[in-house]
XYZ file of C-alpha atoms in Angstrom:
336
model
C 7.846 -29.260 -5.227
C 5.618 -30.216 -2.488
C 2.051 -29.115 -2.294
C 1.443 -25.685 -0.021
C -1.592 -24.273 1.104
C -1.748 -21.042 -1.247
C 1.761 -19.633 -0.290
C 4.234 -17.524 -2.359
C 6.437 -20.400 -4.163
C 10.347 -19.234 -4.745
C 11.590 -20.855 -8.178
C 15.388 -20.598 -9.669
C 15.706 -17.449 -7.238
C 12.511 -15.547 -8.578
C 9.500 -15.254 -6.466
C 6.637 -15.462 -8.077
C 3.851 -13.360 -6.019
C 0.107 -14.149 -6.031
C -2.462 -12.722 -3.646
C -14.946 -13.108 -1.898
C -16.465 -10.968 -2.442
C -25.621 -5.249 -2.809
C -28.940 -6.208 -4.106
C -30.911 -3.990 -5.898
C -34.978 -4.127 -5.035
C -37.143 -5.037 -7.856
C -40.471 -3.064 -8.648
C -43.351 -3.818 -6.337
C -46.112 -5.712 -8.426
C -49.756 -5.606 -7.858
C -52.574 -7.258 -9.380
C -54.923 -5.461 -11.635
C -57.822 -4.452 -9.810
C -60.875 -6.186 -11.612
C -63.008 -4.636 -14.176
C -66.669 -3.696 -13.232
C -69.227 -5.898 -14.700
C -71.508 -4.403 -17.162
C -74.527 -4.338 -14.126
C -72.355 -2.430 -12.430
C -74.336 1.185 -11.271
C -72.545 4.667 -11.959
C -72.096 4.794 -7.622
C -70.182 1.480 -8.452
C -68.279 2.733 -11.077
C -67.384 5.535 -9.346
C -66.100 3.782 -6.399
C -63.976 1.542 -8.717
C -62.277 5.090 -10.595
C -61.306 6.023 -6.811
C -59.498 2.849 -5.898
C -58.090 2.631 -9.297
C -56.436 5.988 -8.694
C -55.460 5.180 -5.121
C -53.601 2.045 -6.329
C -51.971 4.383 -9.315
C -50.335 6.661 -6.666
C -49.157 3.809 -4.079
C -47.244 2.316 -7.400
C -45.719 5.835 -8.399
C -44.645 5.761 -4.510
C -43.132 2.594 -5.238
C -41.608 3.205 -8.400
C -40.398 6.218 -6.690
C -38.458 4.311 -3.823
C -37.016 1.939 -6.274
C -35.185 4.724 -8.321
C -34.157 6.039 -5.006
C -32.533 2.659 -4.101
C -31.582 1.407 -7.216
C -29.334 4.697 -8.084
C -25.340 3.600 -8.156
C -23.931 4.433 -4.450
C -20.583 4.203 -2.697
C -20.383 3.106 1.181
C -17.408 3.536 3.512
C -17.524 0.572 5.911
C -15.013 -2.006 6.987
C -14.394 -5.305 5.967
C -12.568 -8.401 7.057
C -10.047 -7.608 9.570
C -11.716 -4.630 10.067
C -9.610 -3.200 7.991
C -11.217 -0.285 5.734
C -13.275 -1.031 2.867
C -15.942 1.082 0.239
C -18.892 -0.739 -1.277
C -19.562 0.308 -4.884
C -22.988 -0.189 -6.065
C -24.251 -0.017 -9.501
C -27.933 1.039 -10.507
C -27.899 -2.353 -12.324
C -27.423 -4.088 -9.379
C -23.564 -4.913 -9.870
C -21.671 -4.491 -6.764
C -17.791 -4.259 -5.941
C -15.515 -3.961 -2.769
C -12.110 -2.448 -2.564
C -9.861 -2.219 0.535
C -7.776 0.681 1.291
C -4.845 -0.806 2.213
C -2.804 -1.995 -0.846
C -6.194 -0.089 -2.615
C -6.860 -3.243 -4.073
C -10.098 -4.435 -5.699
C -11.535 -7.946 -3.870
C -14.574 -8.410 -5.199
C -16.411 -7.474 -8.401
C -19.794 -9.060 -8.892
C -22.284 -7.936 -12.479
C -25.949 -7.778 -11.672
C -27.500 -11.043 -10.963
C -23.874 -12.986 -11.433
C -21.403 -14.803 -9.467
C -17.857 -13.029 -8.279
C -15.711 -12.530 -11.854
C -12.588 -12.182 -8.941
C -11.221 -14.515 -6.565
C -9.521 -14.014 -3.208
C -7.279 -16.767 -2.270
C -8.182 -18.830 0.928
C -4.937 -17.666 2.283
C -5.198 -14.103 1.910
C -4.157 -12.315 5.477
C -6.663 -8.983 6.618
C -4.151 -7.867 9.051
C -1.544 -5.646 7.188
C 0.976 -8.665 7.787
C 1.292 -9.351 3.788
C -1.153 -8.276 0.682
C -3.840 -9.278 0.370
C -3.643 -12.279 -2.107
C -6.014 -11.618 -4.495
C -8.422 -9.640 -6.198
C -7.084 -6.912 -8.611
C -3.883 -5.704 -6.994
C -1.321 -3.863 -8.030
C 2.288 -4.487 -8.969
C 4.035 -0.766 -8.574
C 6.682 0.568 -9.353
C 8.183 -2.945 -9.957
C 6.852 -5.441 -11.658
C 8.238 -8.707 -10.391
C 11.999 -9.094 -8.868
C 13.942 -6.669 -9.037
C 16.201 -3.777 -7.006
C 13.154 -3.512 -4.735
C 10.719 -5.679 -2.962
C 8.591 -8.380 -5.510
C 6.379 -6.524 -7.223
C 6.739 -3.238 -5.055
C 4.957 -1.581 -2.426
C 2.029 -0.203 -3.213
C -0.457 -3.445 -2.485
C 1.240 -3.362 0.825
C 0.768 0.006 1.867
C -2.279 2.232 2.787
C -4.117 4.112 0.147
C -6.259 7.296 1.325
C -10.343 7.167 0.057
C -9.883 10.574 -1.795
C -12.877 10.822 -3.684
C -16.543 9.075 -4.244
C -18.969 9.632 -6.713
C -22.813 8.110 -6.590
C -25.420 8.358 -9.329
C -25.459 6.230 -12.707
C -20.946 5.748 -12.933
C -20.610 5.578 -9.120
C -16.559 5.286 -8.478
C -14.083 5.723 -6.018
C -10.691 7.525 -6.187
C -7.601 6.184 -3.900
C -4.468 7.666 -3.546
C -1.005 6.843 -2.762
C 1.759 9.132 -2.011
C 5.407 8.826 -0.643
C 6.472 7.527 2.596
C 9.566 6.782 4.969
C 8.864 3.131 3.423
C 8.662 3.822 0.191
C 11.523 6.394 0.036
C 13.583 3.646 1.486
C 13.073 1.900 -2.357
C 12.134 4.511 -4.161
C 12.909 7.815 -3.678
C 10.706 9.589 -6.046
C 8.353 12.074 -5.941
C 5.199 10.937 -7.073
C 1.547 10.669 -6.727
C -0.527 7.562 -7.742
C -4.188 6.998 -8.070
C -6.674 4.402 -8.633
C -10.302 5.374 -9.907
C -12.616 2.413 -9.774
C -16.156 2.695 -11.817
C -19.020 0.960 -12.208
C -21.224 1.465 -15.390
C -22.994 0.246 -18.257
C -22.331 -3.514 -16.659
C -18.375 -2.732 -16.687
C -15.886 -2.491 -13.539
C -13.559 -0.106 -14.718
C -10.116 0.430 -13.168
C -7.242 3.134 -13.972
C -4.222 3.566 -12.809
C -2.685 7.216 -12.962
C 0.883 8.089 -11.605
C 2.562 11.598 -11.722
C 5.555 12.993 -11.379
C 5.579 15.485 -8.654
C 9.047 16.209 -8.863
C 11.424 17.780 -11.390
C 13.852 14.567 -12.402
C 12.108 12.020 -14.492
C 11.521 8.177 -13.522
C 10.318 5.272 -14.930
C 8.955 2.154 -13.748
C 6.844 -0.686 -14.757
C 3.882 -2.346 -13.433
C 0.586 -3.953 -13.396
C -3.048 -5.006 -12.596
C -2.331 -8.442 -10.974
C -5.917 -9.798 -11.908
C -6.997 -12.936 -9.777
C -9.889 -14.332 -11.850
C -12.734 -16.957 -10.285
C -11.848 -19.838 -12.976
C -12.217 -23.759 -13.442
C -8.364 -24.052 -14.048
C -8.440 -26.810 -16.773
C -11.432 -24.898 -18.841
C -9.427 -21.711 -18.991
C -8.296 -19.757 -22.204
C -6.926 -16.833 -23.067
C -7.752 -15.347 -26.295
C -6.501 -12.183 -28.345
C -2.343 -13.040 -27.432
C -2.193 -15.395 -30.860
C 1.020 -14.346 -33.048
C 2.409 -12.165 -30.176
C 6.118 -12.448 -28.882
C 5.862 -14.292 -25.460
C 8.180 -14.556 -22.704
C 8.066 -18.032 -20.363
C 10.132 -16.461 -17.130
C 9.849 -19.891 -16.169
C 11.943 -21.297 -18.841
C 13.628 -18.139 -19.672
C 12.686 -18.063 -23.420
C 11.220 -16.687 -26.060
C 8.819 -17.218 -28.756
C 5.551 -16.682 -30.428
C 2.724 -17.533 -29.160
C -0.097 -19.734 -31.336
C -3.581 -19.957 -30.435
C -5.551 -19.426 -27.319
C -3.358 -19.555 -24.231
C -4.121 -22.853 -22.441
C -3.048 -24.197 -18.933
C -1.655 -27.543 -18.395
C 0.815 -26.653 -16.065
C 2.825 -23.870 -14.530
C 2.543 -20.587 -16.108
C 4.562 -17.394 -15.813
C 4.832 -15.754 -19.245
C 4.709 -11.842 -20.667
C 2.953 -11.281 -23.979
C 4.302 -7.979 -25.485
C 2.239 -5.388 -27.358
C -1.012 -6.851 -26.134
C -5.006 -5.240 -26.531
C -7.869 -6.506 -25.698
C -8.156 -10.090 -24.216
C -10.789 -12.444 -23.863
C -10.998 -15.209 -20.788
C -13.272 -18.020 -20.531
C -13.348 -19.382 -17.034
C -15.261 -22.527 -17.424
C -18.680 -19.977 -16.306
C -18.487 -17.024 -17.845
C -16.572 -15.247 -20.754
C -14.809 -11.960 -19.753
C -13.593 -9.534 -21.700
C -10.209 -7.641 -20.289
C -10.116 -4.109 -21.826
C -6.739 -2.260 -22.117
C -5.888 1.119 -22.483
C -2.445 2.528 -21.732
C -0.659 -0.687 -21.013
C 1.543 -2.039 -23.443
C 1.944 -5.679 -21.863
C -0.031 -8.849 -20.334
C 1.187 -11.592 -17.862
C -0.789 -14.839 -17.717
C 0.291 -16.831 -14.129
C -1.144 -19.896 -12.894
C 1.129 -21.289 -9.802
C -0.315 -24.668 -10.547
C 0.037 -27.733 -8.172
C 2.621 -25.539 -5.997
C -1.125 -23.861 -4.282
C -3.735 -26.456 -3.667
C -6.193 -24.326 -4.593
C -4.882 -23.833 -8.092
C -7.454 -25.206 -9.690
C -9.818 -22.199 -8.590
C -8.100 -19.436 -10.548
C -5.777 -17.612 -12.898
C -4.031 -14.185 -13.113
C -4.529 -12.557 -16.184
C -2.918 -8.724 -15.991
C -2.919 -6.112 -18.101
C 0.892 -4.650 -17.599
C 3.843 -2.230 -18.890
C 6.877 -5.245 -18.326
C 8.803 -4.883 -21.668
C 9.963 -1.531 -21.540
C 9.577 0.195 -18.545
C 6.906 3.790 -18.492
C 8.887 6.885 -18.070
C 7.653 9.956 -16.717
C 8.948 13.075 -17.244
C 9.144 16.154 -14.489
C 5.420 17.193 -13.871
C 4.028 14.660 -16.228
C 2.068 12.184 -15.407
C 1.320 8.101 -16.915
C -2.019 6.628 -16.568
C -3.723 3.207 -18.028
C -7.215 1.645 -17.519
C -8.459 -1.830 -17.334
C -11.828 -2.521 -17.904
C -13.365 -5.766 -17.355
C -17.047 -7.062 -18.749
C -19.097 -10.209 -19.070
């Protein structure tokens, strides 16, 4: 297949969908004022004990401001495309940016490190397609399927419904139904997406209910771009777990760390924990809630393959049901 400039590749009749990125101020340091000598007069001495103390309140000012600015925060401002965006801001230092529409993730950044995400150099800011990359989601389909790839929520407008600032500051979008989305799927629901920063962690759950009577079900997933030096990458924690290549269509068991030489498309069932190593950094990809992970590379099909991987945290295998006035929820948290 001929090379393509980050665009969503169509194989055997399946699409497979794909999607850069606030500085905290260090304490003001000041020399030591000098010692008197030993000749030194009391009126001397004195004179030193009153700068001294002079100096000791300008650095409680300072250590003042610094708390002030260094406490997490949440800003609503807008980003590329001018398209709506918050700015989370740790009291570490650690910094992340989510857009509202699709309420996807872009850019994730620990204190004093490089992005951990990656936004394809493709990606469109103009509502004309999701945004390709990040941590987006796949909901209420996973994939193809009766409805659109990977369904409509990353193409749709989420509504900023809460912020918190302090030491976990975190943002809560939320999506509800629409004329477009009732023309898929006409349930009544109510999703949300709570993103947190703390303790050096981005967390990130996902929480749909059932505002209706009838139950549904439906499957989904965090579609994780991560910033990665393709031929370094591997994927631990999957070893011994039944694997899916949708590629191939087959099954088997997967052995080892999960390396990639090639195209990948493939569905590890009753997954935890995983680890990545991008070729910079390990992370660690938390699970709670989801029963599934996906691992995609598009390979030589984007030429800028060799910049990243998709590893998700997902419910593929059997789809989440949700009874009348229940509600579903799952949390990926990601660390360095």
């Amino acid at each position: 297949m001929a090379t393509v400039s980050c665009k969503t590749i169509v194989r055997s009749n399946k699409v497979v969908a794909s999607q850069a990125p606030v500085l905290g101020s260090k304490p003001v340091l000041r020399a030591a004022a000098k010692a008197p000598s030993k000749a030194c007069s009391f009126k001397s001495l004195s004179a030193f004990q009153g700068q001294a103390m002079v100096e000791k309140a300008k650095r409680s000012t300072v250590s003042r401001r610094n708390m002030e600015v260094s406490a997490g925060s949440v800003e609503t401002t807008t980003g590329l495309g001018d398209l709506p965006m918050v700015k989370i801001t740790g009291d570490d230092g650690s910094s992340a940016e989510a857009y509202l529409f699709g309420g996807v993730v872009t850019s994730w950044k620990p204190a004093g490190g490089d992005d951990v995400l990656y936004v394809r150099p493709d990606a469109k800011f103009d509502k004309s397609k999701p945004i390709s990359g990040g941590l987006p989601h796949c909901f209420p389909q996973f994939g193809p399927g009766p409805i659109q790839v990977h369904g409509f929520a990353r193409n749709v407008d989420w509504e900023l419904t809460g912020t918190t600032d302090g030491a976990e500051p975190s943002v809560e979008m939320t999506l509800s139904p629409s004329d477009y989305s009732k023309a898929m799927w006409d349930k009544e629901f109510k999703a949300t997406q709570t993103i947190t920063l703390s303790e050096g962690k981005l967390t990130a759950t996902l929480k749909v209910m059932n505002t209706g009577d009838e139950e549904f079900d439906f499957t989904a997933s965090f579609h994780t771009y991560f910033a990665a030096d393709i031929e370094k990458v591997a994927v631990s924690g999957l070893d011994g777990l039944k694997v899916t290549d949708r590629l191939a269509e087959k099954d088997s068991t997967q052995e080892g760390d999960v390396a990639i030489a090639g195209p990948v498309d493939s569905v590890y069932y009753d997954s935890g924990e995983m680890g990545l190593e991008t070729g910079a950094a390990k992370v660690t990809i938390g699970s709670a809630g989801w029963t599934d992970a996906v691992v995609w590379s598009p390979w030589s099909d984007m030429d800028c393959y060799k910049e990243f991987v998709c590893v998700e945290n997902a419910v593929v295998g059997a789809p989440a049901v949700v009874p009348g006035g229940g509600e579903w929820s799952a949390t990926t948290t990601l660390s360095v």
